[in-house]
Amino acid sequence: MARGTDYVSDADRALEETYEEPMHLAAYVDRIFENPSIASHASKYLLEAIEAAGTRTVVEEGEEKERYRFFDDPHNDGEHAILGNTEVLNGFVDDLRSIAAGRAKDEKIIWFEGPTATGKSELKRCLVNGLREYSKTPDGRRYTVEWNISTADAGERGLSYGGDASAADEQNWYESPVQAHPLSVFPENVREDLLERLNAELDDHVPVQVDAQLDPFSREAYDFLEERYRREGEEELFSAITDEDHLRVKNYVVDVGQGVGVLHSEDDGPPKERLVGSWMHGMLQELDSRGRKNPQAFSYDGVLSQGNGVLTVVEDAAQHADLLQKLLNVPDEQSVKLDKGIGMDVDSQLLIISNPDLEAQLNQHSDRNGMDPLKALKRRLDKHRFGYLTNLSLETELIRRELTNETSVWEAESYDELEDRIRAPVTVTVKGQDGRTRTQEFAPHAVEAAALYAVVTRLDEEDLPNGLDLVDKARIYDQGYLQEGDTRREKDEFDFDDDGNDGDHGIPVTYTRDTLAELLQADLERHHAELPVEDVVMPRDVLNGMVEGLADAPVFSTGERSEFENRVVPVKNYIYDQQESDVIEAIMHDKRVDEETVAEYVEHVYAWETEEPLYNDRGERVEPDPLTMKLFEIEHLGRFSEAEYEGNLPRESVRNFRREKVITSLNRHAWEHRNEDFSVEDVDLTAIPVIKTVLESHDWDDVERTFEDFDPRQWSDPPSGTETAAVKESTIDTMVDLFGYTEASAELTSRHVMGQVSYRWD
């Protein structure tokens, strides 16, 4: 019982922090001079909500970019985060800043376009979530007005739609149905003076702009009160109208229907009804409004009415192409009509979302040149294009989201952390047709294989430099560089076409998700049939399944099927290399060169080249030892043979290696990690590429040299007591304990690798 009370108390506190008591109009004005952001117009408010969440640094298409955390859906634990497309989103924010400041583009309708499954729907959800949560914060409070005219004259009509009126009853307070801005209550000249003073004190390049007049519903109440008090000879007429018995300023939480309007693809009705709402004809007979339609008898459920004050979103805009032309003048005139005689000012940031089919509709008359009837509409659309992800880490993250309930956004201090997540296994619980469930595993590198293949199908191969394939390009885009042995080449060394077709087409994540789900289900059905099969989906199963499914997938053209099939080979080769590396490193794990040995080598090389003093543990100066350096370079680096030394003295090739690969890397690393006083402490030798390679990389020659009696052909069932049996036991244990494999996936992966190695083993 106590725990239940605690949760109820927590909920009370949360709502108490969200909502405020209604206030007098004068108190609201005092409040905005203390915190001007609460009076922001729609585009400025949206901009402030985005900027309030802060930024973080990401790497996309091989370049570092600052990303607004708002689009990571932080308030919702990342559930509707928009993965990738950071440059597009940054362009959107830049345009929003121009619109908010009234610098050009203020007549534009923002348009997000892109193929299916590129995150456009997530954008809408992310915007709604972010605005809702921002409106609960002190800086993001959003306010409107509510009216009560029952106290003016209990015998007159009120805002109660024909019901009985009571001044003390909260039910007689009626909120503006379109979130009217509180400052719209003021006469225009007074409001202009107020805003001029407010913006003069505002330390912001985007001034607050409130140009809207009262909405028709509020105007009806205002006019009634004005007429009543004017007849009574009230001298302070505005004060009487806005007395706290008649007018209150209240805050509201931004959400769909209140500050955010969303027009879905399935919504129908006449354009006027979809835009602003419809008349409730039965109510017109009950409500007297001096011989005309009464705005109280209007259903303000159109997308602009709901989105007034913040944001209006038209989803799947191709389904509402007829409506877009009706929106032409809304951004610059900021008004619409409920009826011929009743207009309504609108302050809402317009945003439409569509697949590429909308562009085809817009271009249907393009051959008419200057006579295109859609030219005016196209001029007002400010296009931002979402593309398919071209980052391996982002696509892997997206696939994991599709398969599991993971929602948190990946952030990492280094790419090594991302690599661990990319290659990691995924465990999924699957239910069969008989209702039974079973836990199944995508082996390490399986989801990586699916993600890499999808990315490779999306990359333009026209700009590939000689010697690189699409897998190399994908790795460069994800890391920002390409590491080949001890040589690191940065992205800017490659001449990729920034205006190429990367991300324009390819395999969508929905196809990948469905293929992986079918693989899981197929394995589950075999289990229920009691067939001997492992609970593991391997990388080769994933790639084979994705290629085989292309033929029956209607989403792909014949040309795309052929193109995508041809691109799977380099992906298979790369994934096999990763599996092979895991197996070799597991075999050699206990034989790694310790960091002390590496440090000793580096110290000797540095002393040899720079003539810096070298001291032993007793503090005695010693000379760099040629034999120590030679043995390390031959045995551990594997770069040189005895022939490249004269006795223990290195030839030119070895000397160049020491200077270019060791000394230069050490100096660069020291410079990049210097302190403010330009001193270097605790240099991390393992971060130097050539040293990192020594510590982490082995090959089959190392295995053969270390385990002379090892035979990969015996791996599946090694004879008891043999070196192969001992190596296998140790390798499987290491893969499970350190590399994230299960015993089953380690067995299957190592068998696959050894099966390939056996063919070339001497």
PDB file of C-alpha atoms in Angstrom, residues 486-752:
ATOM      1  CA  ASP A 486      49.777   0.192 -40.010  1.00  0.00           C
ATOM      2  CA  THR A 487      48.728   2.764 -42.615  1.00  0.00           C
ATOM      3  CA  ARG A 488      45.787   5.026 -41.823  1.00  0.00           C
ATOM      4  CA  ARG A 489      44.144   7.027 -44.594  1.00  0.00           C
ATOM      5  CA  GLU A 490      41.668   9.754 -43.641  1.00  0.00           C
ATOM      6  CA  LYS A 491      38.419  10.283 -45.513  1.00  0.00           C
ATOM      7  CA  ASP A 492      39.581  13.551 -47.081  1.00  0.00           C
ATOM      8  CA  GLU A 493      42.331  11.629 -48.882  1.00  0.00           C
ATOM      9  CA  PHE A 494      39.661   9.940 -50.995  1.00  0.00           C
ATOM     10  CA  ASP A 495      37.930  11.797 -53.794  1.00  0.00           C
ATOM     11  CA  PHE A 496      34.331  10.802 -53.105  1.00  0.00           C
ATOM     12  CA  ASP A 497      31.630  12.750 -54.909  1.00  0.00           C
ATOM     13  CA  ASP A 498      29.730  14.828 -52.353  1.00  0.00           C
ATOM     14  CA  ASP A 499      26.895  15.177 -54.872  1.00  0.00           C
ATOM     15  CA  GLY A 500      26.750  11.458 -55.647  1.00  0.00           C
ATOM     16  CA  ASN A 501      23.800   9.122 -55.214  1.00  0.00           C
ATOM     17  CA  ASP A 502      24.746   7.653 -51.842  1.00  0.00           C
ATOM     18  CA  GLY A 503      21.591   6.800 -49.899  1.00  0.00           C
ATOM     19  CA  ASP A 504      19.194   7.504 -52.776  1.00  0.00           C
ATOM     20  CA  HIS A 505      18.136   3.886 -53.149  1.00  0.00           C
ATOM     21  CA  GLY A 506      19.020   0.432 -51.844  1.00  0.00           C
ATOM     22  CA  ILE A 507      17.681  -2.195 -49.477  1.00  0.00           C
ATOM     23  CA  PRO A 508      15.346  -0.612 -46.872  1.00  0.00           C
ATOM     24  CA  VAL A 509      15.509  -1.666 -43.245  1.00  0.00           C
ATOM     25  CA  THR A 510      11.985  -3.073 -43.449  1.00  0.00           C
ATOM     26  CA  TYR A 511      13.160  -5.704 -45.950  1.00  0.00           C
ATOM     27  CA  THR A 512      16.118  -6.580 -43.715  1.00  0.00           C
ATOM     28  CA  ARG A 513      13.898  -6.827 -40.655  1.00  0.00           C
ATOM     29  CA  ASP A 514      11.400  -9.100 -42.389  1.00  0.00           C
ATOM     30  CA  THR A 515      14.156 -11.344 -43.747  1.00  0.00           C
ATOM     31  CA  LEU A 516      15.735 -11.759 -40.311  1.00  0.00           C
ATOM     32  CA  ALA A 517      12.353 -12.449 -38.747  1.00  0.00           C
ATOM     33  CA  GLU A 518      11.684 -15.168 -41.335  1.00  0.00           C
ATOM     34  CA  LEU A 519      15.067 -16.762 -40.581  1.00  0.00           C
ATOM     35  CA  LEU A 520      14.203 -16.863 -36.890  1.00  0.00           C
ATOM     36  CA  GLN A 521      10.786 -18.348 -37.553  1.00  0.00           C
ATOM     37  CA  ALA A 522      12.157 -20.949 -39.947  1.00  0.00           C
ATOM     38  CA  ASP A 523      14.664 -22.094 -37.344  1.00  0.00           C
ATOM     39  CA  LEU A 524      11.953 -22.188 -34.695  1.00  0.00           C
ATOM     40  CA  GLU A 525       9.700 -24.375 -36.842  1.00  0.00           C
ATOM     41  CA  ARG A 526      12.577 -26.781 -37.440  1.00  0.00           C
ATOM     42  CA  HIS A 527      13.095 -26.949 -33.667  1.00  0.00           C
ATOM     43  CA  HIS A 528       9.457 -27.792 -33.093  1.00  0.00           C
ATOM     44  CA  ALA A 529       9.771 -30.499 -35.723  1.00  0.00           C
ATOM     45  CA  GLU A 530      12.603 -31.843 -33.540  1.00  0.00           C
ATOM     46  CA  LEU A 531      15.225 -31.517 -36.224  1.00  0.00           C
ATOM     47  CA  PRO A 532      18.883 -31.326 -35.084  1.00  0.00           C
ATOM     48  CA  VAL A 533      19.659 -27.644 -35.636  1.00  0.00           C
ATOM     49  CA  GLU A 534      21.481 -25.061 -33.542  1.00  0.00           C
ATOM     50  CA  ASP A 535      19.698 -22.058 -31.990  1.00  0.00           C
ATOM     51  CA  VAL A 536      21.957 -19.757 -33.973  1.00  0.00           C
ATOM     52  CA  VAL A 537      21.507 -17.688 -37.117  1.00  0.00           C
ATOM     53  CA  MET A 538      24.941 -17.235 -38.692  1.00  0.00           C
ATOM     54  CA  PRO A 539      26.151 -14.311 -40.834  1.00  0.00           C
ATOM     55  CA  ARG A 540      26.169 -16.472 -43.970  1.00  0.00           C
ATOM     56  CA  ASP A 541      22.529 -17.459 -43.246  1.00  0.00           C
ATOM     57  CA  VAL A 542      21.616 -13.779 -43.098  1.00  0.00           C
ATOM     58  CA  LEU A 543      23.383 -12.835 -46.329  1.00  0.00           C
ATOM     59  CA  ASN A 544      22.066 -15.849 -48.205  1.00  0.00           C
ATOM     60  CA  GLY A 545      18.545 -15.141 -46.983  1.00  0.00           C
ATOM     61  CA  MET A 546      18.711 -11.483 -48.003  1.00  0.00           C
ATOM     62  CA  VAL A 547      19.934 -12.334 -51.504  1.00  0.00           C
ATOM     63  CA  GLU A 548      17.481 -15.194 -52.044  1.00  0.00           C
ATOM     64  CA  GLY A 549      14.562 -12.997 -50.981  1.00  0.00           C
ATOM     65  CA  LEU A 550      15.293 -10.335 -53.589  1.00  0.00           C
ATOM     66  CA  ALA A 551      13.616 -12.353 -56.345  1.00  0.00           C
ATOM     67  CA  ASP A 552      10.218 -12.374 -54.630  1.00  0.00           C
ATOM     68  CA  ALA A 553      10.263  -8.899 -53.081  1.00  0.00           C
ATOM     69  CA  PRO A 554       7.958  -6.614 -55.105  1.00  0.00           C
ATOM     70  CA  VAL A 555       9.682  -3.509 -53.769  1.00  0.00           C
ATOM     71  CA  PHE A 556      12.697  -4.086 -56.047  1.00  0.00           C
ATOM     72  CA  SER A 557      12.922  -3.680 -59.808  1.00  0.00           C
ATOM     73  CA  THR A 558      14.642  -6.255 -62.024  1.00  0.00           C
ATOM     74  CA  GLY A 559      17.647  -3.972 -62.368  1.00  0.00           C
ATOM     75  CA  GLU A 560      17.912  -3.472 -58.609  1.00  0.00           C
ATOM     76  CA  ARG A 561      17.765  -7.219 -57.959  1.00  0.00           C
ATOM     77  CA  SER A 562      20.645  -7.834 -60.331  1.00  0.00           C
ATOM     78  CA  GLU A 563      22.668  -4.944 -58.915  1.00  0.00           C
ATOM     79  CA  PHE A 564      22.151  -5.961 -55.297  1.00  0.00           C
ATOM     80  CA  GLU A 565      22.971  -9.629 -55.949  1.00  0.00           C
ATOM     81  CA  ASN A 566      26.320  -8.600 -57.418  1.00  0.00           C
ATOM     82  CA  ARG A 567      27.220  -6.597 -54.341  1.00  0.00           C
ATOM     83  CA  VAL A 568      27.013  -9.380 -51.769  1.00  0.00           C
ATOM     84  CA  VAL A 569      30.403 -11.004 -52.522  1.00  0.00           C
ATOM     85  CA  PRO A 570      32.676  -8.324 -50.962  1.00  0.00           C
ATOM     86  CA  VAL A 571      30.385  -8.272 -47.925  1.00  0.00           C
ATOM     87  CA  LYS A 572      30.697 -12.042 -47.491  1.00  0.00           C
ATOM     88  CA  ASN A 573      34.468 -11.768 -47.789  1.00  0.00           C
ATOM     89  CA  TYR A 574      34.680  -8.983 -45.232  1.00  0.00           C
ATOM     90  CA  ILE A 575      32.441 -10.730 -42.700  1.00  0.00           C
ATOM     91  CA  TYR A 576      34.435 -13.931 -43.093  1.00  0.00           C
ATOM     92  CA  ASP A 577      37.626 -11.924 -42.440  1.00  0.00           C
ATOM     93  CA  GLN A 578      36.067 -10.650 -39.207  1.00  0.00           C
ATOM     94  CA  GLN A 579      35.145 -14.162 -38.117  1.00  0.00           C
ATOM     95  CA  GLU A 580      38.593 -15.433 -39.027  1.00  0.00           C
ATOM     96  CA  SER A 581      40.189 -12.615 -37.042  1.00  0.00           C
ATOM     97  CA  ASP A 582      38.074 -13.515 -33.998  1.00  0.00           C
ATOM     98  CA  VAL A 583      39.167 -17.133 -34.174  1.00  0.00           C
ATOM     99  CA  ILE A 584      42.867 -16.313 -34.647  1.00  0.00           C
ATOM    100  CA  GLU A 585      42.862 -13.770 -31.827  1.00  0.00           C
ATOM    101  CA  ALA A 586      41.127 -16.281 -29.551  1.00  0.00           C
ATOM    102  CA  ILE A 587      43.741 -18.909 -30.406  1.00  0.00           C
ATOM    103  CA  MET A 588      46.579 -16.471 -29.778  1.00  0.00           C
ATOM    104  CA  HIS A 589      45.027 -14.662 -26.834  1.00  0.00           C
ATOM    105  CA  ASP A 590      47.398 -16.073 -24.226  1.00  0.00           C
ATOM    106  CA  LYS A 591      50.351 -15.534 -26.560  1.00  0.00           C
ATOM    107  CA  ARG A 592      49.889 -11.791 -26.996  1.00  0.00           C
ATOM    108  CA  VAL A 593      52.882  -9.513 -26.635  1.00  0.00           C
ATOM    109  CA  ASP A 594      52.611  -7.788 -23.268  1.00  0.00           C
ATOM    110  CA  GLU A 595      52.561  -4.024 -23.159  1.00  0.00           C
ATOM    111  CA  GLU A 596      55.818  -3.895 -21.162  1.00  0.00           C
ATOM    112  CA  THR A 597      57.630  -5.565 -24.056  1.00  0.00           C
ATOM    113  CA  VAL A 598      56.092  -3.138 -26.506  1.00  0.00           C
ATOM    114  CA  ALA A 599      56.978  -0.162 -24.306  1.00  0.00           C
ATOM    115  CA  GLU A 600      60.570  -1.384 -24.049  1.00  0.00           C
ATOM    116  CA  TYR A 601      60.827  -1.598 -27.851  1.00  0.00           C
ATOM    117  CA  VAL A 602      59.372   1.871 -28.382  1.00  0.00           C
ATOM    118  CA  GLU A 603      61.693   3.389 -25.767  1.00  0.00           C
ATOM    119  CA  HIS A 604      64.744   1.838 -27.430  1.00  0.00           C
ATOM    120  CA  VAL A 605      63.661   3.016 -30.888  1.00  0.00           C
ATOM    121  CA  TYR A 606      62.999   6.545 -29.604  1.00  0.00           C
ATOM    122  CA  ALA A 607      66.410   6.673 -27.896  1.00  0.00           C
ATOM    123  CA  TRP A 608      68.092   5.239 -31.024  1.00  0.00           C
ATOM    124  CA  GLU A 609      66.645   7.952 -33.276  1.00  0.00           C
ATOM    125  CA  THR A 610      66.530  11.041 -31.031  1.00  0.00           C
ATOM    126  CA  GLU A 611      69.553  10.312 -28.826  1.00  0.00           C
ATOM    127  CA  GLU A 612      67.347  10.959 -25.816  1.00  0.00           C
ATOM    128  CA  PRO A 613      68.808   9.336 -22.684  1.00  0.00           C
ATOM    129  CA  LEU A 614      67.500   5.890 -21.755  1.00  0.00           C
ATOM    130  CA  TYR A 615      67.630   4.678 -18.148  1.00  0.00           C
ATOM    131  CA  ASN A 616      67.208   1.260 -16.556  1.00  0.00           C
ATOM    132  CA  ASP A 617      65.292   0.442 -13.351  1.00  0.00           C
ATOM    133  CA  ARG A 618      68.304   1.476 -11.229  1.00  0.00           C
ATOM    134  CA  GLY A 619      68.403   4.899 -12.848  1.00  0.00           C
ATOM    135  CA  GLU A 620      71.544   4.073 -14.825  1.00  0.00           C
ATOM    136  CA  ARG A 621      71.855   5.409 -18.359  1.00  0.00           C
ATOM    137  CA  VAL A 622      72.007   2.653 -20.985  1.00  0.00           C
ATOM    138  CA  GLU A 623      72.429   2.626 -24.735  1.00  0.00           C
ATOM    139  CA  PRO A 624      69.556   1.444 -26.996  1.00  0.00           C
ATOM    140  CA  ASP A 625      70.010  -2.284 -27.588  1.00  0.00           C
ATOM    141  CA  PRO A 626      70.145  -3.269 -31.313  1.00  0.00           C
ATOM    142  CA  LEU A 627      69.334  -6.900 -30.480  1.00  0.00           C
ATOM    143  CA  THR A 628      66.205  -5.992 -28.480  1.00  0.00           C
ATOM    144  CA  MET A 629      64.868  -3.958 -31.399  1.00  0.00           C
ATOM    145  CA  LYS A 630      65.831  -6.587 -33.979  1.00  0.00           C
ATOM    146  CA  LEU A 631      64.141  -9.476 -32.154  1.00  0.00           C
ATOM    147  CA  PHE A 632      60.943  -7.485 -31.638  1.00  0.00           C
ATOM    148  CA  GLU A 633      60.781  -6.488 -35.315  1.00  0.00           C
ATOM    149  CA  ILE A 634      61.366 -10.046 -36.559  1.00  0.00           C
ATOM    150  CA  GLU A 635      59.416 -12.099 -34.011  1.00  0.00           C
ATOM    151  CA  HIS A 636      56.561  -9.841 -33.005  1.00  0.00           C
ATOM    152  CA  LEU A 637      56.122  -7.450 -35.871  1.00  0.00           C
ATOM    153  CA  GLY A 638      56.888 -10.090 -38.502  1.00  0.00           C
ATOM    154  CA  ARG A 639      57.934  -7.286 -40.832  1.00  0.00           C
ATOM    155  CA  PHE A 640      61.556  -8.200 -41.465  1.00  0.00           C
ATOM    156  CA  SER A 641      63.948 -11.133 -41.843  1.00  0.00           C
ATOM    157  CA  GLU A 642      67.559 -11.657 -40.843  1.00  0.00           C
ATOM    158  CA  ALA A 643      68.588 -10.535 -44.328  1.00  0.00           C
ATOM    159  CA  GLU A 644      67.542  -6.971 -43.546  1.00  0.00           C
ATOM    160  CA  TYR A 645      70.117  -6.619 -40.793  1.00  0.00           C
ATOM    161  CA  GLU A 646      73.901  -6.617 -40.795  1.00  0.00           C
ATOM    162  CA  GLY A 647      74.510  -8.485 -37.621  1.00  0.00           C
ATOM    163  CA  ASN A 648      72.155  -6.612 -35.295  1.00  0.00           C
ATOM    164  CA  LEU A 649      72.335  -3.330 -37.212  1.00  0.00           C
ATOM    165  CA  PRO A 650      69.331  -2.453 -39.372  1.00  0.00           C
ATOM    166  CA  ARG A 651      69.478  -1.772 -43.084  1.00  0.00           C
ATOM    167  CA  GLU A 652      67.815   1.273 -44.681  1.00  0.00           C
ATOM    168  CA  SER A 653      64.363  -0.346 -44.945  1.00  0.00           C
ATOM    169  CA  VAL A 654      64.293  -1.048 -41.207  1.00  0.00           C
ATOM    170  CA  ARG A 655      65.597   2.417 -40.327  1.00  0.00           C
ATOM    171  CA  ASN A 656      62.895   4.036 -42.474  1.00  0.00           C
ATOM    172  CA  PHE A 657      60.243   1.897 -40.806  1.00  0.00           C
ATOM    173  CA  ARG A 658      61.351   2.965 -37.344  1.00  0.00           C
ATOM    174  CA  ARG A 659      61.347   6.648 -38.278  1.00  0.00           C
ATOM    175  CA  GLU A 660      58.134   6.747 -40.339  1.00  0.00           C
ATOM    176  CA  LYS A 661      55.933   4.246 -38.540  1.00  0.00           C
ATOM    177  CA  VAL A 662      57.089   4.385 -34.936  1.00  0.00           C
ATOM    178  CA  ILE A 663      58.698   7.772 -34.268  1.00  0.00           C
ATOM    179  CA  THR A 664      56.322   9.806 -36.443  1.00  0.00           C
ATOM    180  CA  SER A 665      53.262   8.080 -34.976  1.00  0.00           C
ATOM    181  CA  LEU A 666      54.568   8.546 -31.450  1.00  0.00           C
ATOM    182  CA  ASN A 667      55.224  12.255 -32.022  1.00  0.00           C
ATOM    183  CA  ARG A 668      51.817  12.762 -33.633  1.00  0.00           C
ATOM    184  CA  HIS A 669      50.062  10.965 -30.792  1.00  0.00           C
ATOM    185  CA  ALA A 670      51.999  12.953 -28.196  1.00  0.00           C
ATOM    186  CA  TRP A 671      51.117  16.241 -29.909  1.00  0.00           C
ATOM    187  CA  GLU A 672      47.427  15.381 -30.177  1.00  0.00           C
ATOM    188  CA  HIS A 673      47.301  14.429 -26.485  1.00  0.00           C
ATOM    189  CA  ARG A 674      49.468  17.222 -25.071  1.00  0.00           C
ATOM    190  CA  ASN A 675      48.440  19.099 -21.930  1.00  0.00           C
ATOM    191  CA  GLU A 676      47.875  22.847 -21.756  1.00  0.00           C
ATOM    192  CA  ASP A 677      51.540  23.328 -20.829  1.00  0.00           C
ATOM    193  CA  PHE A 678      52.512  21.218 -23.876  1.00  0.00           C
ATOM    194  CA  SER A 679      53.791  18.396 -21.676  1.00  0.00           C
ATOM    195  CA  VAL A 680      52.905  14.768 -22.314  1.00  0.00           C
ATOM    196  CA  GLU A 681      52.037  12.362 -19.534  1.00  0.00           C
ATOM    197  CA  ASP A 682      51.186   8.669 -19.727  1.00  0.00           C
ATOM    198  CA  VAL A 683      51.413   8.344 -23.505  1.00  0.00           C
ATOM    199  CA  ASP A 684      49.190   5.470 -24.608  1.00  0.00           C
ATOM    200  CA  LEU A 685      51.471   3.377 -26.801  1.00  0.00           C
ATOM    201  CA  THR A 686      48.578   1.109 -27.755  1.00  0.00           C
ATOM    202  CA  ALA A 687      46.963   4.004 -29.641  1.00  0.00           C
ATOM    203  CA  ILE A 688      49.831   4.163 -32.154  1.00  0.00           C
ATOM    204  CA  PRO A 689      48.608   2.295 -35.263  1.00  0.00           C
ATOM    205  CA  VAL A 690      51.655   0.082 -35.777  1.00  0.00           C
ATOM    206  CA  ILE A 691      51.822  -0.758 -32.069  1.00  0.00           C
ATOM    207  CA  LYS A 692      48.080  -1.408 -31.948  1.00  0.00           C
ATOM    208  CA  THR A 693      48.599  -3.868 -34.787  1.00  0.00           C
ATOM    209  CA  VAL A 694      51.337  -5.646 -32.829  1.00  0.00           C
ATOM    210  CA  LEU A 695      49.170  -5.993 -29.762  1.00  0.00           C
ATOM    211  CA  GLU A 696      45.954  -7.030 -31.483  1.00  0.00           C
ATOM    212  CA  SER A 697      46.702  -8.680 -34.824  1.00  0.00           C
ATOM    213  CA  HIS A 698      47.983 -12.136 -35.630  1.00  0.00           C
ATOM    214  CA  ASP A 699      47.816 -14.411 -38.657  1.00  0.00           C
ATOM    215  CA  TRP A 700      47.978 -18.115 -39.422  1.00  0.00           C
ATOM    216  CA  ASP A 701      51.757 -17.968 -39.630  1.00  0.00           C
ATOM    217  CA  ASP A 702      51.773 -16.906 -35.984  1.00  0.00           C
ATOM    218  CA  VAL A 703      49.446 -19.801 -35.143  1.00  0.00           C
ATOM    219  CA  GLU A 704      51.591 -22.310 -37.027  1.00  0.00           C
ATOM    220  CA  ARG A 705      54.794 -21.000 -35.479  1.00  0.00           C
ATOM    221  CA  THR A 706      53.318 -21.098 -31.955  1.00  0.00           C
ATOM    222  CA  PHE A 707      51.480 -24.453 -32.175  1.00  0.00           C
ATOM    223  CA  GLU A 708      53.635 -26.737 -34.282  1.00  0.00           C
ATOM    224  CA  ASP A 709      51.328 -29.782 -34.000  1.00  0.00           C
ATOM    225  CA  PHE A 710      48.093 -27.890 -34.620  1.00  0.00           C
ATOM    226  CA  ASP A 711      45.930 -29.276 -37.452  1.00  0.00           C
ATOM    227  CA  PRO A 712      42.733 -27.369 -38.445  1.00  0.00           C
ATOM    228  CA  ARG A 713      41.452 -30.424 -40.321  1.00  0.00           C
ATOM    229  CA  GLN A 714      40.844 -32.100 -36.941  1.00  0.00           C
ATOM    230  CA  TRP A 715      38.884 -29.148 -35.520  1.00  0.00           C
ATOM    231  CA  SER A 716      35.345 -30.558 -35.742  1.00  0.00           C
ATOM    232  CA  ASP A 717      36.273 -33.596 -33.637  1.00  0.00           C
ATOM    233  CA  PRO A 718      39.905 -33.382 -32.489  1.00  0.00           C
ATOM    234  CA  PRO A 719      41.480 -36.556 -31.022  1.00  0.00           C
ATOM    235  CA  SER A 720      41.754 -36.448 -27.248  1.00  0.00           C
ATOM    236  CA  GLY A 721      45.141 -35.391 -25.882  1.00  0.00           C
ATOM    237  CA  THR A 722      46.264 -33.633 -29.090  1.00  0.00           C
ATOM    238  CA  GLU A 723      47.453 -30.058 -29.319  1.00  0.00           C
ATOM    239  CA  THR A 724      44.506 -29.340 -31.612  1.00  0.00           C
ATOM    240  CA  ALA A 725      42.074 -30.443 -28.886  1.00  0.00           C
ATOM    241  CA  ALA A 726      43.780 -28.234 -26.315  1.00  0.00           C
ATOM    242  CA  VAL A 727      43.832 -25.248 -28.660  1.00  0.00           C
ATOM    243  CA  LYS A 728      40.158 -25.723 -29.516  1.00  0.00           C
ATOM    244  CA  GLU A 729      39.071 -25.893 -25.881  1.00  0.00           C
ATOM    245  CA  SER A 730      41.006 -22.735 -25.040  1.00  0.00           C
ATOM    246  CA  THR A 731      39.750 -20.946 -28.167  1.00  0.00           C
ATOM    247  CA  ILE A 732      36.065 -21.685 -27.523  1.00  0.00           C
ATOM    248  CA  ASP A 733      36.420 -20.552 -23.894  1.00  0.00           C
ATOM    249  CA  THR A 734      38.059 -17.287 -24.983  1.00  0.00           C
ATOM    250  CA  MET A 735      35.439 -16.588 -27.649  1.00  0.00           C
ATOM    251  CA  VAL A 736      32.708 -17.077 -25.050  1.00  0.00           C
ATOM    252  CA  ASP A 737      34.366 -15.214 -22.175  1.00  0.00           C
ATOM    253  CA  LEU A 738      35.846 -12.258 -24.053  1.00  0.00           C
ATOM    254  CA  PHE A 739      34.341 -11.946 -27.540  1.00  0.00           C
ATOM    255  CA  GLY A 740      30.620 -12.237 -26.796  1.00  0.00           C
ATOM    256  CA  TYR A 741      29.986 -15.630 -28.379  1.00  0.00           C
ATOM    257  CA  THR A 742      27.819 -18.346 -26.930  1.00  0.00           C
ATOM    258  CA  GLU A 743      29.277 -21.829 -26.934  1.00  0.00           C
ATOM    259  CA  ALA A 744      27.079 -22.746 -29.903  1.00  0.00           C
ATOM    260  CA  SER A 745      27.976 -19.698 -31.993  1.00  0.00           C
ATOM    261  CA  ALA A 746      31.668 -20.086 -31.121  1.00  0.00           C
ATOM    262  CA  GLU A 747      31.571 -23.724 -32.255  1.00  0.00           C
ATOM    263  CA  LEU A 748      29.792 -22.913 -35.525  1.00  0.00           C
ATOM    264  CA  THR A 749      31.975 -19.894 -36.294  1.00  0.00           C
ATOM    265  CA  SER A 750      35.244 -21.670 -35.594  1.00  0.00           C
ATOM    266  CA  ARG A 751      34.137 -24.715 -37.648  1.00  0.00           C
ATOM    267  CA  HIS A 752      33.311 -22.438 -40.566  1.00  0.00           C
TER     268      HIS A 752
END
